[in-house]
Structure formats: structure tokens, C-alpha cells
mmCIF file of C-alpha atoms in Angstrom:
data_model
loop_
_atom_site.group_PDB
_atom_site.id
_atom_site.type_symbol
_atom_site.label_atom_id
_atom_site.label_comp_id
_atom_site.label_asym_id
_atom_site.label_seq_id
_atom_site.Cartn_x
_atom_site.Cartn_y
_atom_site.Cartn_z
ATOM 1 C CA MET A 1 74.858 -32.811 81.846
ATOM 2 C CA GLU A 2 77.688 -33.291 79.804
ATOM 3 C CA THR A 3 81.191 -33.935 81.164
ATOM 4 C CA VAL A 4 84.285 -32.891 79.866
ATOM 5 C CA PHE A 5 84.961 -36.413 79.765
ATOM 6 C CA ASP A 6 81.679 -36.936 77.982
ATOM 7 C CA ARG A 7 82.897 -33.872 74.696
ATOM 8 C CA ILE A 8 86.450 -36.116 74.940
ATOM 9 C CA LYS A 9 85.153 -39.411 74.095
ATOM 10 C CA ASN A 10 82.728 -37.496 71.360
ATOM 11 C CA LEU A 11 85.846 -35.952 69.634
ATOM 12 C CA ALA A 12 87.760 -38.856 70.460
ATOM 13 C CA ASP A 13 84.466 -40.647 68.143
ATOM 14 C CA SER A 14 83.979 -38.834 65.570
ATOM 15 C CA ARG A 15 88.177 -38.418 64.772
ATOM 16 C CA GLY A 16 87.632 -42.658 64.964
ATOM 17 C CA LYS A 17 89.565 -42.695 68.254
ATOM 18 C CA SER A 18 89.238 -44.103 71.061
ATOM 19 C CA ILE A 19 89.895 -42.273 74.435
ATOM 20 C CA VAL A 20 93.370 -45.190 74.696
ATOM 21 C CA ASP A 21 94.187 -43.658 71.344
ATOM 22 C CA VAL A 22 94.032 -40.009 72.358
ATOM 23 C CA GLU A 23 95.822 -41.097 76.201
ATOM 24 C CA ALA A 24 98.867 -42.840 73.902
ATOM 25 C CA ASP A 25 98.797 -39.640 71.867
ATOM 26 C CA LEU A 26 99.374 -37.240 74.754
ATOM 27 C CA GLY A 27 101.775 -39.452 76.024
ATOM 28 C CA LEU A 28 99.467 -39.761 79.528
ATOM 29 C CA SER A 29 98.935 -42.702 81.308
ATOM 30 C CA LYS A 30 96.471 -45.390 81.058
ATOM 31 C CA ASN A 31 92.531 -43.955 82.498
ATOM 32 C CA TYR A 32 93.903 -40.629 82.866
ATOM 33 C CA LEU A 33 91.093 -38.752 80.911
ATOM 34 C CA TYR A 34 88.535 -41.672 82.480
ATOM 35 C CA LYS A 35 89.673 -39.921 85.907
ATOM 36 C CA TRP A 36 87.525 -36.108 84.270
ATOM 37 C CA LYS A 37 84.336 -38.231 84.693
ATOM 38 C CA LYS A 38 84.619 -37.211 88.346
ATOM 39 C CA SER A 39 86.621 -34.510 89.087
ATOM 40 C CA ALA A 40 88.593 -31.034 87.574
ATOM 41 C CA PRO A 41 91.200 -31.535 84.612
ATOM 42 C CA ASN A 42 95.026 -30.135 85.410
ATOM 43 C CA SER A 43 94.844 -26.479 83.123
ATOM 44 C CA THR A 44 98.021 -27.181 81.226
ATOM 45 C CA LYS A 45 96.617 -31.405 80.594
ATOM 46 C CA LEU A 46 93.375 -28.923 79.331
ATOM 47 C CA ILE A 47 95.104 -28.035 77.064
ATOM 48 C CA GLU A 48 96.887 -30.372 75.496
ATOM 49 C CA VAL A 49 93.649 -31.956 74.847
ATOM 50 C CA ALA A 50 91.890 -28.800 73.073
ATOM 51 C CA ASP A 51 95.373 -28.122 71.012
ATOM 52 C CA TYR A 52 94.999 -31.700 70.219
ATOM 53 C CA PHE A 53 91.215 -32.168 69.458
ATOM 54 C CA ASN A 54 91.929 -28.044 67.878
ATOM 55 C CA VAL A 55 88.838 -26.704 70.266
ATOM 56 C CA SER A 56 88.516 -24.531 72.866
ATOM 57 C CA THR A 57 89.414 -25.090 76.479
ATOM 58 C CA ASP A 58 85.918 -23.513 76.923
ATOM 59 C CA TYR A 59 83.983 -25.839 74.101
ATOM 60 C CA LEU A 60 85.615 -28.574 76.334
ATOM 61 C CA LEU A 61 84.261 -27.719 79.703
ATOM 62 C CA GLY A 62 80.138 -27.139 78.327
ATOM 63 C CA ARG A 63 80.997 -23.036 78.273
ATOM 64 C CA LYS A 64 80.849 -22.801 74.456
ATOM 65 C CA LYS A 65 78.613 -24.795 72.554
ATOM 66 C CA THR A 66 81.292 -24.607 69.314
ATOM 67 C CA LYS A 67 84.386 -26.201 69.216
ATOM 68 C CA ASP A 68 86.011 -23.370 66.659
ATOM 69 C CA SER A 69 88.664 -22.193 68.932
ATOM 70 C CA SER A 70 88.945 -18.308 68.697
ATOM 71 C CA GLU A 71 91.852 -18.338 67.343
ATOM 72 C CA GLU A 72 90.395 -20.662 64.141
ATOM 73 C CA GLN A 73 87.799 -17.812 64.181
ATOM 74 C CA GLU A 74 90.750 -15.057 63.860
ATOM 75 C CA THR A 75 91.708 -16.487 61.216
ATOM 76 C CA LYS A 76 88.848 -17.197 59.989
ATOM 77 C CA ASP A 77 87.746 -13.666 59.545
ATOM 78 C CA LEU A 78 90.921 -12.150 59.169
ATOM 79 C CA LYS A 79 90.854 -14.225 55.424
ATOM 80 C CA LYS A 80 87.192 -12.997 55.164
ATOM 81 C CA PHE A 81 88.806 -9.512 55.919
ATOM 82 C CA LEU A 82 91.583 -10.359 53.332
ATOM 83 C CA GLU A 83 89.419 -11.434 50.896
ATOM 84 C CA ASP A 84 87.364 -8.769 50.826
ATOM 85 C CA ASN A 85 89.345 -5.719 51.001
ATOM 86 C CA LEU A 86 92.454 -7.207 48.632
ATOM 87 C CA ASP A 87 90.362 -9.676 46.584
ATOM 88 C CA ASN A 88 87.846 -7.423 45.846
ATOM 89 C CA GLY A 89 88.360 -4.714 43.838
ATOM 90 C CA MET A 90 91.317 -3.654 44.796
ATOM 91 C CA THR A 91 93.391 -1.860 42.079
ATOM 92 C CA PHE A 92 95.512 1.291 41.322
ATOM 93 C CA GLY A 93 96.430 3.244 37.924
ATOM 94 C CA ASP A 94 96.328 0.211 35.816
ATOM 95 C CA GLY A 95 93.892 -1.995 37.743
ATOM 96 C CA LYS A 96 97.054 -3.881 37.856
ATOM 97 C CA VAL A 97 98.916 -5.299 41.250
ATOM 98 C CA THR A 98 102.001 -7.067 40.917
ATOM 99 C CA GLN A 99 102.318 -9.938 43.039
ATOM 100 C CA GLU A 100 105.412 -7.691 45.158
ATOM 101 C CA ASP A 101 102.730 -4.728 45.981
ATOM 102 C CA ARG A 102 100.061 -7.241 46.660
ATOM 103 C CA GLU A 103 102.053 -8.960 49.579
ATOM 104 C CA LYS A 104 102.880 -5.901 50.802
ATOM 105 C CA LEU A 105 99.100 -4.823 51.033
ATOM 106 C CA GLU A 106 98.509 -8.402 52.905
ATOM 107 C CA ILE A 107 100.919 -7.678 55.255
ATOM 108 C CA ALA A 108 99.102 -4.171 55.863
ATOM 109 C CA LEU A 109 95.580 -5.422 55.764
ATOM 110 C CA THR A 110 96.494 -8.743 58.198
ATOM 111 C CA GLN A 111 98.163 -5.614 60.666
ATOM 112 C CA ILE A 112 95.095 -3.020 60.632
ATOM 113 C CA PHE A 113 93.469 -6.139 60.900
ATOM 114 C CA TYR A 114 95.141 -7.147 63.827
ATOM 115 C CA ARG A 115 94.897 -3.202 65.671
ATOM 116 C CA TYR A 116 91.650 -3.599 65.210
ATOM 117 C CA HIS A 117 90.006 -6.617 65.970
ATOM 118 C CA ASP A 118 88.311 -5.916 69.040
ATOM 119 C CA GLU A 119 86.306 -3.057 66.604
ATOM 120 C CA PHE A 120 86.234 -5.755 63.507
ATOM 121 C CA LYS A 121 84.590 -7.863 65.948
ATOM 122 C CA LYS A 122 81.947 -5.497 67.367
ATOM 123 C CA ARG A 123 81.001 -4.736 63.967
ATOM 124 C CA LYS A 124 81.183 -8.535 62.309
ATOM 125 C CA ASN A 125 78.406 -8.956 65.059
ATOM 126 C CA GLU A 126 76.644 -6.083 64.558
ATOM 127 C CA LYS A 127 75.878 -5.887 60.357
ATOM 128 C CA GLY A 128 77.465 -9.885 59.833
ATOM 129 C CA GLU A 129 80.546 -8.401 58.035
ATOM 130 C CA PHE A 130 83.347 -6.124 58.057
ATOM 131 C CA LYS A 131 83.598 -2.604 56.829
ATOM 132 C CA PHE A 132 85.536 0.170 56.840
#
């Protein structure tokens, strides 16, 4: 079974870094991460390591197979939502939307996205896309 340490080692290797480099970058003492081979990590330090590699703590703990953090996935989902609903055919009157109006529309759509995020997520999982 792959341990938290194994996942961190794989992430470090993929960036061309050693465990010693990661420990130094995070201000951890020498061999701090090696201790995670056999013992449970401190939750605060686990979060720091996850943030360092831009992965979720669930990924480091082996609870998720993908490296994407939920925040990163939300950002991707929001981008797709905005592309689908703002960039693809949203026009008014003469078909021209000013930059100022576009920025306001983006703010409004972002607010709508986060207000209904769970519902959008459910629809995406069911149909593979966001639709009103």
C-alpha cells in the first residue's frame, strides 16, 4: 500500500526535487517527512505539503486517486461554466457587449455559479456538462 510519504516522494520526483529539497522549501527539519513512512502526519503540516504540491490532502492520504484539489477543480468548473454561458453567443441588441458589461456579466455569472455550485456539480456528474 502506498503511504503518504510515497505519494510525497512521487510528487517531489515529478518536480525534480528530493525530499530534502521539499523539507528545506517548507522550513521543516531534516528527515521530518521520512517519519511519515511509519507514523500519521500532523494535520497542519499535511496541509502545508498539500498546498506546496497543489494537491488535496485526500490525495496525499490515498483517499483520492486524482491530484486535483477540490478548489482547483472548482476553478476549472467555473471557467467552463463562464465559457459556456458568457463566451459562446451571449449577445444583446446589436450583438455587441461592451467590455464593462462583459465584466459585470462575468461577476454575476460567477455569483450564480457559486450559489448553485452543488447543483451544477450534480448536473455535471449526471450529464457531463453544465446547463441551466
